[in-house]
Amino acid sequence: MKDQANEKMGLRADISTGNGAVFSEDVLKIEVQGPREDYLTIIDVPGIFRTTTQGTTKDDMVMVKDLVKRYIRDDRTIILAVLPSNVDIATQEILELAEDYDKNGERTLGVLTKPDLVLEPSAQAAVCDLVRGKKRPLTLGYFLVRNRGASSGSKEQPELDQIFRQQPWIDLPEDRVGIPALKEQLRSLLVDITRREFPKLLQDVSNQIKECKRELNSLGPPRQDEREQRSFLSRIAETFQDRARAALAADYNADPVFDQDELRLITHVVNITDVFSADFQQGAHSRHFENLDLSISYGACEVAADCDCEETPVVLMIDNLRALLEKARVDDVALGELAELGDIIVPLPPHRTPMPRDDFSAWINDVYLQSRGLDLGTFNANLVSTAFAEQSRKWGDMTKIYMSRVIITLHRFIAAALRSICQEEQTRGQLWSAILESLVERYKMAMAQASLLVEVEQRKKPYTLNRQFTEALSKARGYRVTQLLRPKARKDTRQYGELQYMVNLDDIAKAAEGKSNVEQLQEEIHDILHAYYSLALNRFIDNVFQLAVDYSLLHGPSSPLKVFTQDWVINLESEQLERIVGETKSAKKRRSKLAKKIEDLSNALKILKT
């Protein structure tokens, strides 16, 4: 048995050989049970040594010393400093270590062995002084014992103790010599320590039970067969759907887990959408339209690059939203995310989209001159289509960036939600692998929906039934006539008591006489394009959010959030279930070990409380 233990612990069977170690941190535990056995645990650690000998190293010296420290630092441990009687006590390091961890000496006993090897009277006197407390005293004192040695043969303990009936040992107190005296002292000391440490012992046992139960709970419910596995995974799916519904409703009080920023899904999506809308309104057109100073309720708000006015509350809010998105690291895609979504998302720019140019008049003039035919007072109907496609050229790239941000945010939410529900890393990894393909497919469908909306706007012939287009175009035409008449208008305050501009009716008919046919057509093209672009832009922003984001990614039947459901779990094959949530051998072993430990600790706690 000894050889088998040495082999398991990697120790040398023969100290003279070089195979294996001399010391090990592993513990060889031997239990002796019986009705007459004491309830006592004895830990025999190697003796501390200061110089290396055959087969030992300096690393062994450190290991042994650390091993001794590990055990003697426990307040419930009795330190038996076992010392040969035939050595100089002053050189024994164990007594110094004992003083470091037992300042008052309340649990340190000195045990002197091998009295039969002390032959010189002076040495015997020194040992007697130690036992009587006259030299190197300990609070609990020293005991002198004789153990069975290699030369003792078959002698029993009473026969070995006959030495204490000889001089000089016979003069020592009887309660300080022999193993029975040491045993009685240990029993008394154990009672004192147990009484002192009892409240703490109760607390320690209770804490160990709680810790074991916490670790056992982290393994999840037992899942040995298909029924347990399906039930376990179904509960995870149900909790995930609850989290998804709460996240979409911004019901962050539903669970403390929503303190995690990644789980505040709808808030991030709305913030991303507001920033997208602001960027789109401000810079999605290639060139600035002429500022006709029209109050169009639905029109795009264009801010000139050289505007020196103070920032409006809306602008300040958008800046705050940008700061929140930067804090959420929406544009900082991790390598793992890139590996999973690289075929879907586009590289996210670290800067804002370039602002529109100011050469609209020159550009529209070039477009008209390169597209006109034999037009008499009109222009080529395809010119508006060509101009709109150029003016909306940035829509596709800006929309892909917007969709990429939403997809990354949704992808992170799903991963974070699963982490918060399924604590077991291996199970979570298998589950993620099982749903990833479906997630990616649905992300692609949403991105394709957004691309379709871009294509519809850019490739179809511009047309709308919205009356706001006619109203905007009429306002633009009226503004141009007003500007032509303004130089000929005269001020009049007599009729209404306030400043009025009066014009002659004959001047109205002559208002546009100075303009060429090309100039009038260019203004008409500009006003038609401006009125239609403003309407199409707002329509497009709404459609992208409603169809590509809200329906395709968040609430629709093909939303990625609808991949991992209880129905999905029900339809899994038994082999898939086993692969995803089946327990490994190590997990089963760990579960059994924890259950046994909880049972043992609970029984110990009952004993302590009785």
mmCIF file of N, CA and C in Angstrom, residues 240 260-265 268 272 324-338 340-341 345 348 404-420 432 436 439 443 560-561:
data_model
loop_
_atom_site.group_PDB
_atom_site.id
_atom_site.type_symbol
_atom_site.label_atom_id
_atom_site.label_comp_id
_atom_site.label_asym_id
_atom_site.label_seq_id
_atom_site.Cartn_x
_atom_site.Cartn_y
_atom_site.Cartn_z
ATOM 1 N N PHE A 240 -34.840 33.794 -21.181
ATOM 2 C CA PHE A 240 -34.273 34.660 -22.225
ATOM 3 C C PHE A 240 -35.369 35.484 -22.891
ATOM 4 N N GLN A 260 -26.737 46.129 -16.153
ATOM 5 C CA GLN A 260 -25.695 45.996 -17.177
ATOM 6 C C GLN A 260 -26.091 46.816 -18.406
ATOM 7 N N ASP A 261 -25.194 47.664 -18.854
ATOM 8 C CA ASP A 261 -25.501 48.573 -19.958
ATOM 9 C C ASP A 261 -25.855 47.823 -21.240
ATOM 10 N N GLU A 262 -25.205 46.684 -21.485
ATOM 11 C CA GLU A 262 -25.436 45.952 -22.729
ATOM 12 C C GLU A 262 -26.858 45.414 -22.834
ATOM 13 N N LEU A 263 -27.543 45.260 -21.716
ATOM 14 C CA LEU A 263 -28.878 44.685 -21.729
ATOM 15 C C LEU A 263 -29.973 45.731 -21.944
ATOM 16 N N ARG A 264 -29.628 47.007 -21.984
ATOM 17 C CA ARG A 264 -30.629 48.057 -22.204
ATOM 18 C C ARG A 264 -30.811 48.254 -23.713
ATOM 19 N N LEU A 265 -31.397 47.235 -24.316
ATOM 20 C CA LEU A 265 -31.431 47.117 -25.776
ATOM 21 C C LEU A 265 -32.157 48.264 -26.455
ATOM 22 N N HIS A 268 -30.487 51.708 -26.419
ATOM 23 C CA HIS A 268 -29.367 51.859 -27.355
ATOM 24 C C HIS A 268 -29.871 51.995 -28.783
ATOM 25 N N ILE A 272 -29.189 55.181 -31.166
ATOM 26 C CA ILE A 272 -28.522 55.005 -32.462
ATOM 27 C C ILE A 272 -29.393 55.571 -33.582
ATOM 28 N N LEU A 324 -22.940 58.979 -25.443
ATOM 29 C CA LEU A 324 -23.429 57.718 -24.887
ATOM 30 C C LEU A 324 -23.065 56.538 -25.779
ATOM 31 N N LEU A 325 -23.164 56.734 -27.095
ATOM 32 C CA LEU A 325 -22.800 55.659 -28.017
ATOM 33 C C LEU A 325 -21.305 55.370 -27.955
ATOM 34 N N GLU A 326 -20.522 56.412 -27.785
ATOM 35 C CA GLU A 326 -19.074 56.211 -27.658
ATOM 36 C C GLU A 326 -18.749 55.460 -26.376
ATOM 37 N N LYS A 327 -19.476 55.778 -25.297
ATOM 38 C CA LYS A 327 -19.279 55.080 -24.028
ATOM 39 C C LYS A 327 -19.669 53.609 -24.158
ATOM 40 N N ALA A 328 -20.721 53.348 -24.939
ATOM 41 C CA ALA A 328 -21.185 51.971 -25.144
ATOM 42 C C ALA A 328 -20.308 51.218 -26.136
ATOM 43 N N ARG A 329 -19.326 51.898 -26.732
ATOM 44 C CA ARG A 329 -18.364 51.273 -27.662
ATOM 45 C C ARG A 329 -19.079 50.578 -28.819
ATOM 46 N N VAL A 330 -20.095 51.270 -29.353
ATOM 47 C CA VAL A 330 -20.869 50.706 -30.454
ATOM 48 C C VAL A 330 -19.988 50.503 -31.688
ATOM 49 N N ASP A 331 -19.058 51.420 -31.909
ATOM 50 C CA ASP A 331 -18.204 51.330 -33.104
ATOM 51 C C ASP A 331 -16.934 50.528 -32.869
ATOM 52 N N ASP A 332 -16.746 50.043 -31.626
ATOM 53 C CA ASP A 332 -15.537 49.273 -31.300
ATOM 54 C C ASP A 332 -15.876 47.786 -31.369
ATOM 55 N N VAL A 333 -15.680 47.197 -32.531
ATOM 56 C CA VAL A 333 -16.070 45.803 -32.763
ATOM 57 C C VAL A 333 -14.917 44.889 -32.373
ATOM 58 N N ALA A 334 -15.179 43.940 -31.461
ATOM 59 C CA ALA A 334 -14.152 43.003 -31.017
ATOM 60 C C ALA A 334 -13.854 41.988 -32.122
ATOM 61 N N LEU A 335 -12.694 41.339 -31.995
ATOM 62 C CA LEU A 335 -12.287 40.372 -33.014
ATOM 63 C C LEU A 335 -13.280 39.216 -33.108
ATOM 64 N N GLY A 336 -13.773 38.754 -31.956
ATOM 65 C CA GLY A 336 -14.740 37.670 -31.958
ATOM 66 C C GLY A 336 -16.030 38.071 -32.662
ATOM 67 N N GLU A 337 -16.492 39.300 -32.400
ATOM 68 C CA GLU A 337 -17.699 39.796 -33.072
ATOM 69 C C GLU A 337 -17.470 39.936 -34.569
ATOM 70 N N LEU A 338 -16.274 40.396 -34.932
ATOM 71 C CA LEU A 338 -15.958 40.570 -36.351
ATOM 72 C C LEU A 338 -15.924 39.225 -37.058
ATOM 73 N N GLU A 340 -17.749 36.677 -36.343
ATOM 74 C CA GLU A 340 -19.123 36.193 -36.486
ATOM 75 C C GLU A 340 -19.950 37.049 -37.436
ATOM 76 N N LEU A 341 -19.670 38.357 -37.488
ATOM 77 C CA LEU A 341 -20.518 39.282 -38.242
ATOM 78 C C LEU A 341 -19.804 39.944 -39.405
ATOM 79 N N ILE A 345 -21.792 43.176 -41.368
ATOM 80 C CA ILE A 345 -21.607 44.581 -41.016
ATOM 81 C C ILE A 345 -20.530 45.209 -41.888
ATOM 82 N N LEU A 348 -16.983 50.460 -39.387
ATOM 83 C CA LEU A 348 -17.608 51.651 -38.816
ATOM 84 C C LEU A 348 -16.600 52.790 -38.762
ATOM 85 N N SER A 404 -25.465 48.347 -39.184
ATOM 86 C CA SER A 404 -24.359 47.631 -38.533
ATOM 87 C C SER A 404 -24.330 47.927 -37.047
ATOM 88 N N ARG A 405 -24.557 49.190 -36.690
ATOM 89 C CA ARG A 405 -24.566 49.553 -35.272
ATOM 90 C C ARG A 405 -25.708 48.862 -34.523
ATOM 91 N N VAL A 406 -26.875 48.826 -35.149
ATOM 92 C CA VAL A 406 -28.016 48.174 -34.500
ATOM 93 C C VAL A 406 -27.767 46.668 -34.371
ATOM 94 N N ILE A 407 -27.222 46.053 -35.426
ATOM 95 C CA ILE A 407 -26.966 44.606 -35.396
ATOM 96 C C ILE A 407 -25.931 44.263 -34.327
ATOM 97 N N ILE A 408 -24.864 45.045 -34.226
ATOM 98 C CA ILE A 408 -23.847 44.804 -33.196
ATOM 99 C C ILE A 408 -24.467 44.936 -31.802
ATOM 100 N N THR A 409 -25.293 45.974 -31.621
ATOM 101 C CA THR A 409 -25.951 46.178 -30.327
ATOM 102 C C THR A 409 -26.861 45.004 -29.979
ATOM 103 N N LEU A 410 -27.628 44.527 -30.957
ATOM 104 C CA LEU A 410 -28.520 43.389 -30.737
ATOM 105 C C LEU A 410 -27.724 42.117 -30.473
ATOM 106 N N HIS A 411 -26.638 41.928 -31.212
ATOM 107 C CA HIS A 411 -25.790 40.743 -31.032
ATOM 108 C C HIS A 411 -25.197 40.713 -29.625
ATOM 109 N N ARG A 412 -24.761 41.866 -29.150
ATOM 110 C CA ARG A 412 -24.197 41.945 -27.801
ATOM 111 C C ARG A 412 -25.268 41.708 -26.742
ATOM 112 N N PHE A 413 -26.475 42.198 -27.006
ATOM 113 C CA PHE A 413 -27.558 41.960 -26.051
ATOM 114 C C PHE A 413 -27.832 40.469 -25.907
ATOM 115 N N ILE A 414 -27.934 39.770 -27.016
ATOM 116 C CA ILE A 414 -28.237 38.334 -26.962
ATOM 117 C C ILE A 414 -27.145 37.597 -26.201
ATOM 118 N N ALA A 415 -25.870 37.940 -26.479
ATOM 119 C CA ALA A 415 -24.763 37.279 -25.793
ATOM 120 C C ALA A 415 -24.779 37.597 -24.296
ATOM 121 N N ALA A 416 -25.009 38.863 -23.954
ATOM 122 C CA ALA A 416 -25.023 39.254 -22.534
ATOM 123 C C ALA A 416 -26.206 38.627 -21.803
ATOM 124 N N ALA A 417 -27.357 38.548 -22.466
ATOM 125 C CA ALA A 417 -28.531 37.940 -21.835
ATOM 126 C C ALA A 417 -28.287 36.464 -21.542
ATOM 127 N N LEU A 418 -27.666 35.769 -22.474
ATOM 128 C CA LEU A 418 -27.357 34.352 -22.246
ATOM 129 C C LEU A 418 -26.340 34.191 -21.124
ATOM 130 N N ARG A 419 -25.358 35.086 -21.062
ATOM 131 C CA ARG A 419 -24.372 35.018 -19.964
ATOM 132 C C ARG A 419 -25.053 35.212 -18.612
ATOM 133 N N SER A 420 -26.036 36.087 -18.560
ATOM 134 C CA SER A 420 -26.709 36.368 -17.287
ATOM 135 C C SER A 420 -27.634 35.226 -16.869
ATOM 136 N N TRP A 432 -24.633 28.806 -27.901
ATOM 137 C CA TRP A 432 -24.299 29.903 -28.822
ATOM 138 C C TRP A 432 -23.959 29.363 -30.211
ATOM 139 N N LEU A 436 -26.110 30.437 -33.554
ATOM 140 C CA LEU A 436 -25.382 31.492 -34.260
ATOM 141 C C LEU A 436 -25.741 31.547 -35.737
ATOM 142 N N LEU A 439 -28.994 33.259 -36.205
ATOM 143 C CA LEU A 439 -28.863 34.689 -35.910
ATOM 144 C C LEU A 439 -28.264 35.426 -37.105
ATOM 145 N N TYR A 443 -29.808 38.441 -39.401
ATOM 146 C CA TYR A 443 -29.131 39.733 -39.568
ATOM 147 C C TYR A 443 -29.008 40.068 -41.049
ATOM 148 N N PRO A 560 -34.098 38.145 -34.826
ATOM 149 C CA PRO A 560 -33.096 37.286 -34.177
ATOM 150 C C PRO A 560 -33.448 36.952 -32.726
ATOM 151 N N LEU A 561 -34.251 37.805 -32.105
ATOM 152 C CA LEU A 561 -34.667 37.540 -30.727
ATOM 153 C C LEU A 561 -35.633 36.361 -30.641
#
